[in-house]
Amino acid sequence: MKTMRLWFGCVVGLAVSMIFGWSYGFFIALLPINIMMNSDHWHWDSYVQLVVGIIWVTLEVSFINGFFQSSPLLLTIIVGIFFLEKCIAMSHKSSYLFGFIGLLVGSIALNFASYSSFDLEDFSITLWCSAIVTVPICALAYYFFPEPTTEATIDTVSDTTNNVQRYDHIGMIRQTALGWIIAMLAFLVFQFGDLNDSLSAQASILIVLSPMTLIGSLAASKIRIIGTFLGCLAGLCIQIGLYSWSDNGVLFIMAYAIAAGFFCSWLALGTIKSSIAFSAMSALTVPLTTSLIPDQKDAVFAIFYRFSSILVAVILTSMAIWIIHHFLVRVIKSPNEHFSHG
């Protein structure tokens, strides 16, 4: 039943975005998956964190952009405080989702808000609508495809990239410092590099960072690359398969539903395959909802560019995490902690 819930959530989400013509419709296709893949039963806490987190972070970004955009130095200081707040939230299990949503959405919005072509208001409203509509979509998914009552009712988190977090005091400080440094580096690189067309690469940096540990991040890097390749391959098959029929909404939804069904079956397994499948779903959904314009523009270039940019971003991020991790464990340590040279 979990496969059906996930499949229902992403397909219905995509259909809703197509009906209303939302500019960033991939959010509503991916948000239900992000919530339901970690829980077999309905829990209000996750949805509250999702909706409140998205509304709060967009308001923060609007405030920061409106008051500090004209002063690069002040903007950098305020953004540093903003990222620190999110990293601290991510270091606690109870507020992890709130912090991760804030860091991911906030980093992307702050970067793109610096470009005149980016409509922050449209981005924020689309996110609000996507988060709010995600709630009834997930509710319907749980209603139509409930978990059998004979199975255990205790939910287990299936996200393999977040179960390696340390919760000792020193470990939490290192996690927060690692997350903050990488997030700030990513922000500065994308600001000075004028990389206004690399949303996927920036998101990948933060997704790889999300475990907040060296081992977890390296594992997430491999998962992200494999998943992105599979998702891009599926998207390319849809693009080539539909060809001149890409303007047919029914055929497009059917093709997407077939590909999503395959990946959702992996998502339901609760193993490493689920993390690969989530990366694949984002790689499948984003190019087809942002770059494919029927009778005007196909998504082939966007698919190839997405994979290459993510590959480079993930490799560089992994190197940076490795270097910063080894620096932090030598700078931030408890009095009885010693390190061998082996």
PDB file of N, CA and C in Angstrom, residues 269-323:
ATOM      1  N   LEU A 269      10.447   0.561  -0.130  1.00  0.00           N
ATOM      2  CA  LEU A 269      11.250  -0.503   0.462  1.00  0.00           C
ATOM      3  C   LEU A 269      11.907  -0.096   1.775  1.00  0.00           C
ATOM      4  N   GLY A 270      12.154   1.206   1.958  1.00  0.00           N
ATOM      5  CA  GLY A 270      12.771   1.672   3.188  1.00  0.00           C
ATOM      6  C   GLY A 270      14.236   1.313   3.314  1.00  0.00           C
ATOM      7  N   THR A 271      14.922   1.118   2.222  1.00  0.00           N
ATOM      8  CA  THR A 271      16.352   0.806   2.223  1.00  0.00           C
ATOM      9  C   THR A 271      17.089   1.894   1.462  1.00  0.00           C
ATOM     10  N   ILE A 272      18.336   1.611   1.104  1.00  0.00           N
ATOM     11  CA  ILE A 272      19.103   2.574   0.304  1.00  0.00           C
ATOM     12  C   ILE A 272      18.384   2.857  -1.014  1.00  0.00           C
ATOM     13  N   LYS A 273      17.670   1.853  -1.516  1.00  0.00           N
ATOM     14  CA  LYS A 273      16.933   2.040  -2.773  1.00  0.00           C
ATOM     15  C   LYS A 273      15.918   3.178  -2.668  1.00  0.00           C
ATOM     16  N   SER A 274      15.364   3.390  -1.469  1.00  0.00           N
ATOM     17  CA  SER A 274      14.382   4.464  -1.306  1.00  0.00           C
ATOM     18  C   SER A 274      15.028   5.830  -1.477  1.00  0.00           C
ATOM     19  N   SER A 275      16.248   5.973  -0.989  1.00  0.00           N
ATOM     20  CA  SER A 275      16.959   7.245  -1.148  1.00  0.00           C
ATOM     21  C   SER A 275      17.357   7.463  -2.603  1.00  0.00           C
ATOM     22  N   ILE A 276      17.780   6.397  -3.273  1.00  0.00           N
ATOM     23  CA  ILE A 276      18.096   6.489  -4.701  1.00  0.00           C
ATOM     24  C   ILE A 276      16.847   6.890  -5.480  1.00  0.00           C
ATOM     25  N   ALA A 277      15.729   6.270  -5.136  1.00  0.00           N
ATOM     26  CA  ALA A 277      14.483   6.548  -5.841  1.00  0.00           C
ATOM     27  C   ALA A 277      14.022   7.985  -5.644  1.00  0.00           C
ATOM     28  N   PHE A 278      14.242   8.551  -4.450  1.00  0.00           N
ATOM     29  CA  PHE A 278      13.831   9.945  -4.224  1.00  0.00           C
ATOM     30  C   PHE A 278      14.647  10.894  -5.094  1.00  0.00           C
ATOM     31  N   SER A 279      15.953  10.640  -5.189  1.00  0.00           N
ATOM     32  CA  SER A 279      16.790  11.451  -6.077  1.00  0.00           C
ATOM     33  C   SER A 279      16.353  11.277  -7.528  1.00  0.00           C
ATOM     34  N   ALA A 280      15.985  10.054  -7.883  1.00  0.00           N
ATOM     35  CA  ALA A 280      15.523   9.784  -9.237  1.00  0.00           C
ATOM     36  C   ALA A 280      14.221  10.520  -9.535  1.00  0.00           C
ATOM     37  N   MET A 281      13.317  10.555  -8.555  1.00  0.00           N
ATOM     38  CA  MET A 281      12.044  11.247  -8.757  1.00  0.00           C
ATOM     39  C   MET A 281      12.237  12.741  -8.958  1.00  0.00           C
ATOM     40  N   SER A 282      13.164  13.341  -8.205  1.00  0.00           N
ATOM     41  CA  SER A 282      13.422  14.769  -8.393  1.00  0.00           C
ATOM     42  C   SER A 282      14.073  15.023  -9.751  1.00  0.00           C
ATOM     43  N   ALA A 283      14.987  14.127 -10.161  1.00  0.00           N
ATOM     44  CA  ALA A 283      15.637  14.275 -11.467  1.00  0.00           C
ATOM     45  C   ALA A 283      14.656  14.053 -12.603  1.00  0.00           C
ATOM     46  N   LEU A 284      13.642  13.234 -12.381  1.00  0.00           N
ATOM     47  CA  LEU A 284      12.609  12.997 -13.387  1.00  0.00           C
ATOM     48  C   LEU A 284      11.635  14.163 -13.463  1.00  0.00           C
ATOM     49  N   THR A 285      11.248  14.686 -12.301  1.00  0.00           N
ATOM     50  CA  THR A 285      10.160  15.663 -12.237  1.00  0.00           C
ATOM     51  C   THR A 285      10.582  17.080 -12.614  1.00  0.00           C
ATOM     52  N   VAL A 286      11.722  17.538 -12.082  1.00  0.00           N
ATOM     53  CA  VAL A 286      12.098  18.946 -12.260  1.00  0.00           C
ATOM     54  C   VAL A 286      12.275  19.348 -13.730  1.00  0.00           C
ATOM     55  N   PRO A 287      13.080  18.633 -14.544  1.00  0.00           N
ATOM     56  CA  PRO A 287      13.230  19.072 -15.947  1.00  0.00           C
ATOM     57  C   PRO A 287      11.921  19.037 -16.725  1.00  0.00           C
ATOM     58  N   LEU A 288      11.088  18.041 -16.461  1.00  0.00           N
ATOM     59  CA  LEU A 288       9.837  17.907 -17.214  1.00  0.00           C
ATOM     60  C   LEU A 288       8.807  18.961 -16.830  1.00  0.00           C
ATOM     61  N   THR A 289       8.949  19.574 -15.668  1.00  0.00           N
ATOM     62  CA  THR A 289       7.983  20.593 -15.235  1.00  0.00           C
ATOM     63  C   THR A 289       8.509  22.019 -15.388  1.00  0.00           C
ATOM     64  N   THR A 290       9.809  22.176 -15.590  1.00  0.00           N
ATOM     65  CA  THR A 290      10.371  23.523 -15.702  1.00  0.00           C
ATOM     66  C   THR A 290      10.931  23.844 -17.082  1.00  0.00           C
ATOM     67  N   SER A 291      11.396  22.839 -17.818  1.00  0.00           N
ATOM     68  CA  SER A 291      12.064  23.093 -19.101  1.00  0.00           C
ATOM     69  C   SER A 291      11.265  22.650 -20.313  1.00  0.00           C
ATOM     70  N   LEU A 292      10.352  21.717 -20.126  1.00  0.00           N
ATOM     71  CA  LEU A 292       9.569  21.226 -21.257  1.00  0.00           C
ATOM     72  C   LEU A 292       8.408  22.164 -21.553  1.00  0.00           C
ATOM     73  N   ILE A 293       8.459  22.795 -22.722  1.00  0.00           N
ATOM     74  CA  ILE A 293       7.375  23.669 -23.181  1.00  0.00           C
ATOM     75  C   ILE A 293       6.858  23.099 -24.494  1.00  0.00           C
ATOM     76  N   PRO A 294       5.670  22.496 -24.498  1.00  0.00           N
ATOM     77  CA  PRO A 294       5.153  21.857 -25.700  1.00  0.00           C
ATOM     78  C   PRO A 294       5.189  22.764 -26.934  1.00  0.00           C
ATOM     79  N   ASP A 295       5.659  22.199 -28.062  1.00  0.00           N
ATOM     80  CA  ASP A 295       5.752  22.884 -29.352  1.00  0.00           C
ATOM     81  C   ASP A 295       6.752  24.037 -29.365  1.00  0.00           C
ATOM     82  N   GLN A 296       7.475  24.248 -28.265  1.00  0.00           N
ATOM     83  CA  GLN A 296       8.444  25.334 -28.231  1.00  0.00           C
ATOM     84  C   GLN A 296       9.841  24.869 -27.803  1.00  0.00           C
ATOM     85  N   LYS A 297       9.907  24.087 -26.756  1.00  0.00           N
ATOM     86  CA  LYS A 297      11.203  23.722 -26.182  1.00  0.00           C
ATOM     87  C   LYS A 297      11.119  22.363 -25.527  1.00  0.00           C
ATOM     88  N   ASP A 298      12.084  21.486 -25.862  1.00  0.00           N
ATOM     89  CA  ASP A 298      12.102  20.179 -25.205  1.00  0.00           C
ATOM     90  C   ASP A 298      12.996  20.238 -23.974  1.00  0.00           C
ATOM     91  N   ALA A 299      13.093  19.105 -23.276  1.00  0.00           N
ATOM     92  CA  ALA A 299      13.824  19.072 -22.007  1.00  0.00           C
ATOM     93  C   ALA A 299      15.133  18.304 -22.119  1.00  0.00           C
ATOM     94  N   VAL A 300      15.548  17.954 -23.335  1.00  0.00           N
ATOM     95  CA  VAL A 300      16.744  17.121 -23.507  1.00  0.00           C
ATOM     96  C   VAL A 300      17.986  17.820 -22.971  1.00  0.00           C
ATOM     97  N   PHE A 301      18.201  19.065 -23.377  1.00  0.00           N
ATOM     98  CA  PHE A 301      19.378  19.804 -22.898  1.00  0.00           C
ATOM     99  C   PHE A 301      19.330  19.970 -21.383  1.00  0.00           C
ATOM    100  N   ALA A 302      18.141  20.288 -20.858  1.00  0.00           N
ATOM    101  CA  ALA A 302      17.993  20.482 -19.410  1.00  0.00           C
ATOM    102  C   ALA A 302      18.320  19.206 -18.644  1.00  0.00           C
ATOM    103  N   ILE A 303      17.950  18.055 -19.209  1.00  0.00           N
ATOM    104  CA  ILE A 303      18.221  16.784 -18.551  1.00  0.00           C
ATOM    105  C   ILE A 303      19.725  16.514 -18.493  1.00  0.00           C
ATOM    106  N   PHE A 304      20.412  16.703 -19.621  1.00  0.00           N
ATOM    107  CA  PHE A 304      21.863  16.491 -19.643  1.00  0.00           C
ATOM    108  C   PHE A 304      22.582  17.503 -18.753  1.00  0.00           C
ATOM    109  N   TYR A 305      22.126  18.750 -18.786  1.00  0.00           N
ATOM    110  CA  TYR A 305      22.750  19.788 -17.965  1.00  0.00           C
ATOM    111  C   TYR A 305      22.526  19.502 -16.488  1.00  0.00           C
ATOM    112  N   ARG A 306      21.349  19.011 -16.152  1.00  0.00           N
ATOM    113  CA  ARG A 306      21.053  18.705 -14.758  1.00  0.00           C
ATOM    114  C   ARG A 306      22.003  17.641 -14.229  1.00  0.00           C
ATOM    115  N   PHE A 307      22.190  16.574 -14.995  1.00  0.00           N
ATOM    116  CA  PHE A 307      23.055  15.494 -14.515  1.00  0.00           C
ATOM    117  C   PHE A 307      24.500  15.957 -14.375  1.00  0.00           C
ATOM    118  N   SER A 308      25.010  16.686 -15.380  1.00  0.00           N
ATOM    119  CA  SER A 308      26.406  17.123 -15.329  1.00  0.00           C
ATOM    120  C   SER A 308      26.643  18.116 -14.203  1.00  0.00           C
ATOM    121  N   SER A 309      25.715  19.052 -14.001  1.00  0.00           N
ATOM    122  CA  SER A 309      25.887  20.054 -12.936  1.00  0.00           C
ATOM    123  C   SER A 309      25.793  19.413 -11.557  1.00  0.00           C
ATOM    124  N   ILE A 310      24.885  18.464 -11.392  1.00  0.00           N
ATOM    125  CA  ILE A 310      24.754  17.780 -10.112  1.00  0.00           C
ATOM    126  C   ILE A 310      25.979  16.933  -9.827  1.00  0.00           C
ATOM    127  N   LEU A 311      26.503  16.265 -10.852  1.00  0.00           N
ATOM    128  CA  LEU A 311      27.698  15.435 -10.681  1.00  0.00           C
ATOM    129  C   LEU A 311      28.869  16.276 -10.182  1.00  0.00           C
ATOM    130  N   VAL A 312      29.096  17.420 -10.822  1.00  0.00           N
ATOM    131  CA  VAL A 312      30.190  18.302 -10.415  1.00  0.00           C
ATOM    132  C   VAL A 312      29.948  18.845  -9.006  1.00  0.00           C
ATOM    133  N   ALA A 313      28.718  19.286  -8.736  1.00  0.00           N
ATOM    134  CA  ALA A 313      28.394  19.863  -7.421  1.00  0.00           C
ATOM    135  C   ALA A 313      28.568  18.836  -6.304  1.00  0.00           C
ATOM    136  N   VAL A 314      28.138  17.607  -6.536  1.00  0.00           N
ATOM    137  CA  VAL A 314      28.221  16.568  -5.508  1.00  0.00           C
ATOM    138  C   VAL A 314      29.681  16.201  -5.230  1.00  0.00           C
ATOM    139  N   ILE A 315      30.495  16.078  -6.277  1.00  0.00           N
ATOM    140  CA  ILE A 315      31.910  15.741  -6.094  1.00  0.00           C
ATOM    141  C   ILE A 315      32.634  16.832  -5.302  1.00  0.00           C
ATOM    142  N   LEU A 316      32.427  18.085  -5.690  1.00  0.00           N
ATOM    143  CA  LEU A 316      33.087  19.198  -5.006  1.00  0.00           C
ATOM    144  C   LEU A 316      32.586  19.329  -3.563  1.00  0.00           C
ATOM    145  N   THR A 317      31.294  19.109  -3.358  1.00  0.00           N
ATOM    146  CA  THR A 317      30.735  19.187  -2.009  1.00  0.00           C
ATOM    147  C   THR A 317      31.302  18.095  -1.107  1.00  0.00           C
ATOM    148  N   SER A 318      31.435  16.897  -1.646  1.00  0.00           N
ATOM    149  CA  SER A 318      31.997  15.782  -0.873  1.00  0.00           C
ATOM    150  C   SER A 318      33.431  16.076  -0.456  1.00  0.00           C
ATOM    151  N   MET A 319      34.206  16.658  -1.371  1.00  0.00           N
ATOM    152  CA  MET A 319      35.586  17.027  -1.050  1.00  0.00           C
ATOM    153  C   MET A 319      35.612  18.083   0.049  1.00  0.00           C
ATOM    154  N   ALA A 320      34.741  19.080  -0.069  1.00  0.00           N
ATOM    155  CA  ALA A 320      34.699  20.151   0.932  1.00  0.00           C
ATOM    156  C   ALA A 320      34.270  19.611   2.295  1.00  0.00           C
ATOM    157  N   ILE A 321      33.279  18.715   2.309  1.00  0.00           N
ATOM    158  CA  ILE A 321      32.812  18.127   3.574  1.00  0.00           C
ATOM    159  C   ILE A 321      33.932  17.316   4.217  1.00  0.00           C
ATOM    160  N   TRP A 322      34.690  16.566   3.414  1.00  0.00           N
ATOM    161  CA  TRP A 322      35.786  15.754   3.943  1.00  0.00           C
ATOM    162  C   TRP A 322      36.851  16.643   4.590  1.00  0.00           C
ATOM    163  N   ILE A 323      37.208  17.716   3.907  1.00  0.00           N
ATOM    164  CA  ILE A 323      38.235  18.628   4.424  1.00  0.00           C
ATOM    165  C   ILE A 323      37.758  19.321   5.697  1.00  0.00           C
TER     166      ILE A 323
END
